[in-house]
Amino acid sequence: MAISAIQKSVRPADAVVELDTKSRILDAAEELFMEHGFEATSLRLITTAAAVNLAAANYHFGSKEELFQAVLTRRLDPMNQDRMQLLTNYETAAGNKALTCEVIISAMFIPALKLARDQSQGGKNFLRLLGRAYADPAPFIREFLSHQYAEMIARYRAAFARALPHLPREEVSWRLHFVMGALSYTLAGTDALKVIAQFHPTEVNNDELLLKRLAPFLAAGLRSPMANATDAHQWFQET
Amino acid sequence: MAISAIQKSVRPADAVVELDTKSRILDAAEELFMEHGFEATSLRLITTAAAVNLAAANYHFGSKEELFQAVLTRRLDPMNQDRMQLLTNYETAAGNKALTCEVIISAMFIPALKLARDQSQGGKNFLRLLGRAYADPAPFIREFLSHQYAEMIARYRAAFARALPHLPREEVSWRLHFVMGALSYTLAGTDALKVIAQFHPTEVNNDELLLKRLAPFLAAGLRSPMANATDAHQWFQET
DNA sequence: GCTAGTTTCAAACAAGTGTTTGAAAAACGT
DNA sequence: ACGTTTTTCAAACACTTGTTTGAAACTAGC
């Protein structure tokens, strides 16, 4: 008991000080889920890192799955709200003219960037967590994200369809899928960069630089002319 | 012994039946790892599905991690060999002229397509497993894939650098990273498609169609002109 | 100061984990 | 046919998992 008394008296002087139990669990869970994934992260690991009792996780969040969803909701919900608001702003500013792909992509990326920049540490962690959650096979994660993204995706598909009127709607859906994939994969895989390019360590974690290079790449892909049937078998001929 | 004699005589006629224990474990593990991920798949689940004894997994593969690596190696190794061979063929055919981005992408995609087409079922499963493994945070998986991809990546980076001589090497590395990301994400996330587009179920699993649409998209991104400094802050201005 | 409601805590629960063991069975070489 | 190696099997091992429990500590409201 002497130990716990010491810890309590020391804690306010510390850096990350004195959030309530619920926030401390969310913060620790965010980092650990990002680092190890959902299945490989135990509640004991989380509650120990958060310096709270094991039972507190179930008391405040119900179950491990609900805790994971709470971690995602806390930042994903505002970010997607931002995205839709930004898209609305652009659309009203453009009047009845269609937006360009660049502008639409900006509306997707800027809220993500804001998250990566604003929070001192949590933001970057969250983006990586989100990218990895997008590739997680667990059904409850996929269903949760589907529901969470549904409205935003519908808005952006409509915007891209207006920006690319010469493309069939189905092709627009495909390309939007590629954009979302490249974005989430890029945000998730800082480690994978080391395989492909050898950058300075300071640059590797620079999400801003990353997205500034990704956005034009994707815009060019979106604008590319539709490959017709005769072009198609140029791609995958038998060798 | 009578049973095994019968089974052996039947094997050539039947489609799937009666592989040896090692292959049965690999097949079951491939499917289950793909479906649930590494951590969420237990050895008991695998050995039960393979109809072998639990201890057989450790006997033949040593540990769960080594089993996972064996599942990946079995098909990834030949696929990457194919990719490099194909690239070599194209390069010798082109003489000292640089290859186009389309041709280089073909050399990446065709071996993946061959895998998806040839094996009746295992091929598609494996591509999805591979895409998911690429996003898995487990260190042993990331290290394994880094090592497994290193040579192929180096070859393709050099090829793209020759195809895009106007781009800085660093930009080429980024774009190669985006290509790999979009490819692995696309192969991994059949489920995610349902969020973005509502296709006929038969089309959703058609990897060939998927890659035929992805390849031109990526080629356009690769060929896009480098965004210069003045264009750059067009993208992410403060709102 | 006392009560009612909320939050914390140590301990236990039942179930599942990867791995090991030692004996039985099968397969193989000669 | 026999001795040796390889493979299978049921059982157990030591440990971790998410969740629950019931008492203790704390925090208002009056």
XYZ file of C-alpha atoms (C1' of nucleotides) in Angstrom:
538
model
C 0.000 0.000 0.000
C 2.968 2.237 0.545
C 3.861 1.681 -3.081
C 0.501 2.696 -4.423
C 0.565 5.803 -2.242
C 3.918 6.760 -3.733
C 2.678 6.197 -7.261
C -0.347 8.373 -6.678
C 1.674 11.224 -5.206
C 4.238 11.067 -7.985
C 1.816 10.868 -10.867
C 0.724 14.555 -11.121
C 4.320 15.623 -11.622
C 4.610 13.183 -14.508
C 4.141 14.144 -18.150
C 0.979 12.322 -19.223
C -0.768 13.177 -16.027
C -4.081 12.431 -14.465
C -6.647 11.588 -17.029
C -9.577 9.615 -15.744
C -9.546 5.848 -15.881
C -11.624 5.651 -19.032
C -9.299 7.896 -21.047
C -6.221 6.196 -19.728
C -7.554 2.861 -20.920
C -8.437 4.289 -24.333
C -4.993 5.807 -24.770
C -3.159 2.669 -23.760
C -5.457 0.506 -25.882
C -4.956 2.737 -28.912
C -1.212 2.380 -28.758
C -1.147 -1.334 -27.994
C -3.795 -2.314 -30.533
C -1.802 -0.374 -33.106
C 1.400 -2.097 -32.141
C 0.232 -5.699 -31.833
C -3.209 -5.921 -33.418
C -6.497 -6.809 -31.781
C -6.053 -10.486 -31.032
C -2.469 -10.248 -29.840
C -3.219 -7.489 -27.350
C -4.494 -8.723 -24.002
C -6.597 -6.721 -21.603
C -3.943 -7.276 -18.961
C -1.374 -5.621 -21.191
C -3.660 -2.651 -21.692
C -4.699 -2.198 -18.081
C -1.126 -2.569 -16.888
C 0.070 0.074 -19.341
C -2.789 2.332 -18.273
C -2.005 1.656 -14.600
C -5.575 0.680 -13.819
C -7.161 -2.454 -12.482
C -7.904 -5.264 -14.902
C -11.622 -5.212 -14.149
C -11.835 -1.535 -15.045
C -11.743 -2.375 -18.744
C -14.837 -4.540 -18.539
C -16.497 -2.163 -16.104
C -16.176 0.867 -18.380
C -16.453 -0.711 -21.804
C -18.201 -4.046 -21.320
C -15.969 -6.267 -23.415
C -12.706 -6.251 -25.311
C -14.520 -5.871 -28.612
C -16.487 -2.888 -27.360
C -13.269 -1.346 -26.093
C -11.747 -1.705 -29.544
C -14.754 -0.074 -31.134
C -14.592 2.739 -28.591
C -10.960 3.334 -29.489
C -11.872 3.597 -33.154
C -15.019 5.669 -32.675
C -13.311 8.286 -30.548
C -11.338 9.667 -33.492
C -12.792 8.045 -36.595
C -16.227 9.526 -36.096
C -15.051 13.158 -35.913
C -12.640 12.595 -38.787
C -15.340 11.302 -41.108
C -17.628 14.135 -40.031
C -14.853 16.532 -40.971
C -14.483 14.870 -44.330
C -18.141 15.203 -45.177
C -18.284 18.785 -43.960
C -15.259 19.674 -46.042
C -16.762 18.050 -49.108
C -19.957 19.998 -48.557
C -18.004 23.230 -48.277
C -16.186 22.568 -51.513
C -19.382 21.649 -53.307
C -21.260 24.741 -52.258
C -18.263 26.879 -53.149
C -18.193 25.310 -56.613
C -21.874 25.940 -57.163
C -23.274 23.479 -59.675
C -19.897 22.765 -61.239
C -18.334 19.379 -60.592
C -15.301 19.258 -58.318
C -11.957 18.113 -59.628
C -10.443 14.843 -58.406
C -7.701 16.801 -56.679
C -10.178 18.736 -54.592
C -12.148 15.638 -53.639
C -8.988 13.845 -52.614
C -8.003 16.869 -50.579
C -11.282 16.606 -48.718
C -10.423 13.005 -47.868
C -6.833 13.603 -46.873
C -6.934 16.893 -45.010
C -8.902 15.575 -42.005
C -6.516 12.636 -41.777
C -3.591 15.025 -41.871
C -5.165 17.207 -39.208
C -5.370 14.158 -36.989
C -1.748 13.274 -37.659
C -0.609 16.788 -36.865
C -2.790 18.020 -34.030
C -2.483 15.388 -31.359
C 1.082 15.196 -30.218
C 1.337 11.441 -30.364
C -2.087 9.839 -30.415
C -2.957 11.025 -33.887
C -0.259 9.179 -35.757
C -0.853 6.064 -33.733
C -4.503 6.183 -34.594
C -3.963 6.470 -38.330
C -1.765 3.425 -38.293
C -4.284 1.587 -36.153
C -7.039 2.516 -38.570
C -5.095 1.301 -41.568
C -4.488 -1.995 -39.907
C -8.050 -2.370 -38.722
C -9.088 -1.990 -42.344
C -7.158 -5.148 -43.197
C -8.171 -7.136 -40.119
C -10.204 -10.231 -40.924
C -12.217 -10.183 -37.689
C -15.883 -9.939 -38.682
C -16.875 -7.544 -35.929
C -14.172 -5.105 -37.067
C -15.187 -5.296 -40.707
C -18.847 -4.812 -39.905
C -18.083 -1.921 -37.623
C -15.968 -0.145 -40.218
C -18.487 -0.817 -42.966
C -21.158 0.855 -40.914
C -18.853 3.666 -39.851
C -17.700 4.436 -43.385
C -20.935 3.847 -45.279
C -22.231 7.405 -45.363
C -18.882 8.982 -46.155
C -18.184 6.506 -48.946
C -21.543 7.205 -50.544
C -20.844 10.931 -50.525
C -17.436 10.522 -52.109
C -18.582 8.065 -54.710
C -21.184 10.575 -55.843
C -18.577 13.334 -55.935
C -16.145 11.272 -57.975
C -18.924 10.189 -60.312
C -19.643 13.864 -61.040
C -15.962 14.612 -61.465
C -15.538 11.706 -63.883
C -18.741 11.717 -65.922
C -17.159 9.809 -68.803
C -16.580 6.758 -66.589
C -19.193 4.095 -65.862
C -20.400 4.191 -62.274
C -18.959 0.752 -61.717
C -15.518 1.895 -62.794
C -15.788 4.831 -60.415
C -16.565 2.418 -57.584
C -13.516 0.370 -58.406
C -11.256 3.378 -58.468
C -12.627 4.692 -55.207
C -11.850 1.317 -53.736
C -8.272 1.566 -54.981
C -7.956 5.033 -53.478
C -9.221 3.912 -50.093
C -6.944 0.906 -50.214
C -3.821 2.820 -51.074
C -4.617 5.384 -48.406
C -5.247 2.939 -45.591
C -2.358 0.738 -46.571
C -0.012 3.685 -46.750
C -1.087 4.955 -43.366
C -0.803 1.502 -41.836
C 2.531 0.389 -43.110
C 5.312 2.600 -41.909
C 7.397 -0.495 -41.367
C 6.926 -1.733 -44.893
C 8.626 1.396 -46.166
C 11.902 0.096 -44.913
C 11.657 -2.748 -47.365
C 11.095 -0.609 -50.391
C 13.001 2.567 -49.739
C 15.726 3.543 -47.392
C 14.792 6.968 -46.087
C 16.063 9.003 -43.248
C 14.259 7.851 -40.107
C 12.860 11.323 -39.538
C 11.198 11.326 -42.917
C 9.682 7.890 -42.582
C 7.220 8.993 -39.930
C 6.268 12.120 -41.744
C 2.682 11.449 -42.679
C 2.358 14.843 -44.303
C 5.087 14.124 -46.796
C 3.592 10.714 -47.389
C 0.158 12.019 -48.273
C 1.538 14.833 -50.392
C 3.133 12.236 -52.617
C 0.242 9.826 -52.559
C -2.445 12.344 -53.501
C -1.126 13.270 -56.972
C -0.413 9.620 -57.652
C -4.024 8.699 -56.961
C -5.439 11.706 -58.788
C -3.605 10.623 -61.931
C -5.000 7.117 -61.571
C -8.514 8.423 -61.115
C -8.310 10.636 -64.190
C -6.822 7.953 -66.418
C -8.927 7.029 -69.450
C -10.983 3.881 -69.269
C -9.176 0.896 -70.713
C -11.351 -0.498 -73.472
C -11.772 -4.133 -74.407
C -9.035 -4.123 -77.031
C -6.556 -2.517 -74.654
C -7.517 -4.905 -71.915
C -5.815 -8.019 -73.210
C -2.654 -6.079 -73.768
C -2.228 -6.404 -70.015
C -2.483 -10.035 -69.216
C -1.546 -12.035 -72.206
C -0.310 -15.541 -71.754
C 3.449 -15.429 -71.660
C -3.386 -51.173 -43.697
C -6.182 -52.216 -45.958
C -7.590 -48.739 -45.674
C -4.407 -46.994 -46.601
C -4.009 -49.325 -49.569
C -7.463 -48.436 -50.805
C -6.887 -44.755 -50.250
C -3.653 -44.863 -52.139
C -5.194 -46.574 -55.100
C -8.057 -44.105 -55.135
C -5.967 -40.981 -54.846
C -5.087 -40.390 -58.499
C -8.728 -40.565 -59.500
C -10.083 -38.251 -56.806
C -9.696 -34.495 -56.835
C -8.564 -33.400 -53.387
C -8.288 -36.457 -51.198
C -5.456 -38.081 -49.414
C -2.539 -35.807 -49.395
C 0.091 -36.556 -46.813
C -0.172 -35.076 -43.345
C 2.158 -32.211 -44.057
C 0.206 -30.991 -47.084
C -3.120 -31.427 -45.330
C -1.908 -29.208 -42.515
C -0.619 -26.615 -44.967
C -3.896 -26.533 -46.872
C -6.035 -26.222 -43.771
C -3.705 -23.610 -42.280
C -3.767 -21.573 -45.475
C -7.523 -21.348 -45.461
C -7.907 -20.711 -41.738
C -5.118 -18.174 -41.481
C -6.702 -16.351 -44.372
C -10.099 -16.421 -42.747
C -9.202 -15.484 -39.170
C -5.658 -14.151 -39.197
C -2.609 -15.564 -37.485
C -3.359 -14.895 -33.838
C -7.021 -15.850 -33.969
C -6.315 -19.215 -35.582
C -5.443 -21.978 -33.124
C -3.456 -25.062 -33.928
C -6.370 -27.156 -32.740
C -8.609 -25.521 -35.312
C -6.075 -26.252 -38.038
C -5.344 -29.846 -37.082
C -9.032 -30.617 -36.667
C -9.823 -29.194 -40.103
C -6.926 -31.163 -41.556
C -8.083 -34.306 -39.722
C -4.678 -34.896 -38.197
C -3.420 -35.114 -34.657
C -2.665 -31.907 -32.817
C 0.948 -32.828 -32.215
C 1.502 -33.332 -35.930
C 1.696 -29.590 -36.475
C 4.601 -29.198 -34.082
C 6.200 -32.408 -35.278
C 6.298 -31.365 -38.922
C 6.777 -27.630 -38.624
C 8.241 -27.004 -35.181
C 6.056 -24.121 -34.075
C 3.003 -22.166 -35.089
C 5.146 -19.345 -36.442
C 7.170 -21.717 -38.581
C 3.963 -23.253 -39.870
C 2.746 -19.831 -40.922
C 6.002 -19.141 -42.704
C 5.795 -22.506 -44.425
C 2.298 -21.641 -45.654
C 3.582 -18.411 -47.130
C 6.783 -19.823 -48.567
C 5.072 -22.627 -50.406
C 3.483 -20.290 -52.926
C 5.134 -16.925 -52.406
C 8.578 -18.154 -53.260
C 7.652 -19.589 -56.672
C 5.489 -16.555 -57.423
C 8.311 -14.112 -56.809
C 10.680 -16.308 -58.808
C 8.172 -16.133 -61.659
C 8.024 -12.377 -61.357
C 11.758 -11.967 -61.604
C 12.025 -14.417 -64.473
C 9.292 -12.601 -66.344
C 10.979 -9.262 -65.797
C 14.228 -10.708 -67.089
C 12.487 -12.005 -70.187
C 10.934 -8.643 -70.920
C 14.216 -6.860 -70.381
C 16.202 -9.087 -72.692
C 13.453 -8.828 -75.289
C 13.612 -5.042 -75.101
C 17.352 -4.987 -75.529
C 18.835 -1.871 -74.000
C 15.580 0.080 -74.233
C 13.737 0.810 -71.008
C 10.499 -1.066 -70.368
C 7.210 0.791 -70.095
C 5.377 0.952 -66.785
C 2.617 -1.182 -68.247
C 5.005 -3.994 -69.053
C 6.662 -3.867 -65.639
C 3.299 -3.951 -63.912
C 2.334 -6.894 -66.092
C 5.399 -8.730 -64.860
C 4.213 -8.133 -61.295
C 0.592 -9.053 -61.851
C 0.739 -11.980 -64.217
C 2.309 -14.421 -61.744
C -0.293 -13.404 -59.175
C -3.019 -13.987 -61.699
C -1.573 -17.358 -62.604
C -1.803 -18.306 -58.955
C -5.389 -17.125 -58.754
C -6.347 -19.066 -61.845
C -4.373 -22.279 -61.740
C -5.112 -23.775 -58.366
C -8.793 -24.516 -58.149
C -9.276 -22.983 -54.720
C -5.971 -22.607 -52.915
C -4.682 -19.876 -55.171
C -7.320 -17.296 -54.390
C -7.134 -18.084 -50.711
C -3.430 -17.565 -50.764
C -3.582 -14.165 -52.428
C -5.981 -12.945 -49.804
C -3.807 -14.422 -47.080
C -0.792 -12.699 -48.537
C -2.504 -9.339 -48.681
C -3.485 -9.637 -45.069
C -0.093 -10.832 -43.950
C 1.320 -7.694 -45.507
C -0.717 -5.611 -43.079
C -0.145 -7.801 -40.030
C 1.747 -6.063 -37.237
C 3.436 -9.213 -35.923
C 7.203 -8.622 -36.148
C 8.054 -12.124 -37.280
C 5.644 -11.772 -40.211
C 6.993 -8.383 -41.249
C 10.572 -9.563 -41.064
C 9.784 -12.686 -42.989
C 8.056 -10.789 -45.785
C 10.796 -8.167 -45.901
C 13.348 -10.852 -46.467
C 11.148 -12.737 -48.913
C 10.410 -9.660 -51.027
C 13.771 -7.909 -50.829
C 15.303 -9.226 -54.026
C 12.178 -8.841 -56.120
C 11.596 -5.291 -54.883
C 15.123 -4.297 -55.773
C 14.672 -5.631 -59.288
C 11.415 -3.786 -59.814
C 12.645 -0.551 -58.348
C 15.507 -0.594 -60.828
C 13.122 -1.326 -63.687
C 10.763 1.490 -62.737
C 13.681 3.855 -62.306
C 14.707 3.150 -65.889
C 11.142 3.519 -67.125
C 10.759 6.856 -65.309
C 14.139 8.526 -65.767
C 12.715 11.999 -65.162
C 11.720 11.096 -61.595
C 14.086 11.213 -58.618
C 14.936 7.773 -57.277
C 13.216 8.609 -54.047
C 9.969 9.413 -55.822
C 10.216 6.119 -57.672
C 10.543 4.315 -54.344
C 7.441 6.013 -53.021
C 5.416 5.139 -56.061
C 6.558 1.541 -55.977
C 5.413 1.461 -52.391
C 2.000 2.768 -53.406
C 1.768 0.127 -56.130
C 2.635 -2.687 -53.742
C 0.169 -1.333 -51.208
C -2.708 -1.015 -53.612
C -2.016 -4.482 -54.964
C -1.839 -6.235 -51.621
C -4.771 -4.326 -50.230
C -6.861 -5.098 -53.267
C -6.039 -8.773 -53.113
C -6.714 -8.921 -49.387
C -9.990 -7.105 -49.137
C -12.693 -8.856 -51.034
C -15.015 -8.069 -48.169
C -14.262 -4.376 -48.242
C -15.610 -4.229 -51.754
C -19.085 -4.698 -50.433
C -18.791 -1.413 -48.610
C -17.828 0.597 -51.607
C -19.557 -1.012 -54.509
C -22.445 -3.390 -54.885
C -21.427 -5.897 -57.502
C -22.826 -9.200 -58.510
C -21.411 -11.826 -56.146
C -19.862 -13.695 -59.041
C -17.861 -10.672 -60.058
C -16.610 -9.875 -56.597
C -14.368 -12.895 -56.447
C -13.032 -12.399 -59.909
C -9.433 -11.526 -59.260
C -8.713 -11.297 -62.946
C -11.226 -8.520 -63.464
C -9.918 -6.833 -60.348
C -6.336 -6.705 -61.536
C -7.309 -5.679 -65.047
C -8.848 -2.563 -63.591
C -6.127 -1.931 -61.056
C -3.211 -2.159 -63.461
C -4.121 0.819 -65.701
C -5.004 2.833 -62.621
C -1.556 2.271 -61.173
C 0.219 2.774 -64.472
C -1.359 6.220 -64.790
C -0.241 7.079 -61.265
C 3.283 5.935 -61.968
C 3.534 7.992 -65.137
C 2.088 11.135 -63.588
C 4.417 14.144 -63.627
C 6.226 14.996 -60.437
C 4.357 17.541 -58.364
C 6.686 20.470 -57.874
C 6.979 22.657 -54.786
C 4.484 25.247 -55.981
C 1.898 22.623 -56.840
C 2.452 20.897 -53.534
C 0.699 23.306 -51.262
C -2.267 23.351 -53.542
C -3.086 20.015 -51.975
C -3.164 20.566 -48.291
C -3.953 24.129 -47.599
C -5.595 25.079 -44.374
C -9.318 25.225 -44.939
C -22.509 12.352 9.374
C -24.934 9.410 6.922
C -26.878 7.282 2.875
C -26.927 6.009 -2.068
C -24.474 5.548 -6.063
C -20.291 5.057 -8.458
C -15.812 3.313 -9.031
C -11.796 0.393 -7.722
C -9.629 -3.733 -6.367
C -7.752 -8.628 -5.510
C -9.139 -12.965 -6.423
C -11.113 -16.472 -8.749
C -13.435 -18.621 -12.855
C -13.884 -21.581 -16.825
C -11.982 -22.116 -21.124
C -8.465 -22.067 -24.492
C -3.424 -21.527 -25.837
C 1.186 -23.578 -27.895
C 4.103 -27.092 -26.794
C 6.026 -31.537 -24.860
C 6.042 -36.345 -23.699
C 6.402 -41.281 -24.100
C 4.368 -45.020 -25.785
C 2.081 -47.243 -29.836
C 1.911 -47.779 -34.902
C 3.671 -47.606 -39.572
C 7.168 -47.461 -42.873
C 11.576 -48.440 -44.409
C 16.171 -50.557 -45.343
C 18.503 -54.609 -45.678
C 12.057 -61.271 -41.157
C 13.978 -58.083 -38.108
C 15.917 -53.821 -36.312
C 15.657 -48.912 -37.076
C 13.827 -44.807 -38.210
C 9.843 -42.013 -39.062
C 5.267 -40.866 -38.031
C 0.966 -40.856 -35.226
C -1.601 -40.470 -31.101
C -3.850 -39.429 -26.437
C -2.703 -37.153 -22.556
C -0.801 -33.856 -19.947
C 1.876 -29.499 -19.102
C 2.381 -24.803 -17.839
C 0.364 -20.672 -18.958
C -2.627 -17.003 -20.764
C -7.081 -15.527 -22.130
C -11.660 -12.525 -21.285
C -14.896 -12.129 -17.898
C -17.252 -12.211 -13.284
C -17.660 -11.578 -8.385
C -18.292 -9.449 -3.960
C -16.248 -6.766 -0.817
C -13.752 -2.385 -0.105
C -12.998 2.538 -1.188
C -14.513 6.593 -2.822
C -17.882 10.494 -4.148
C -21.633 13.114 -4.067
C -26.490 14.807 -2.022
C -28.791 16.190 1.860
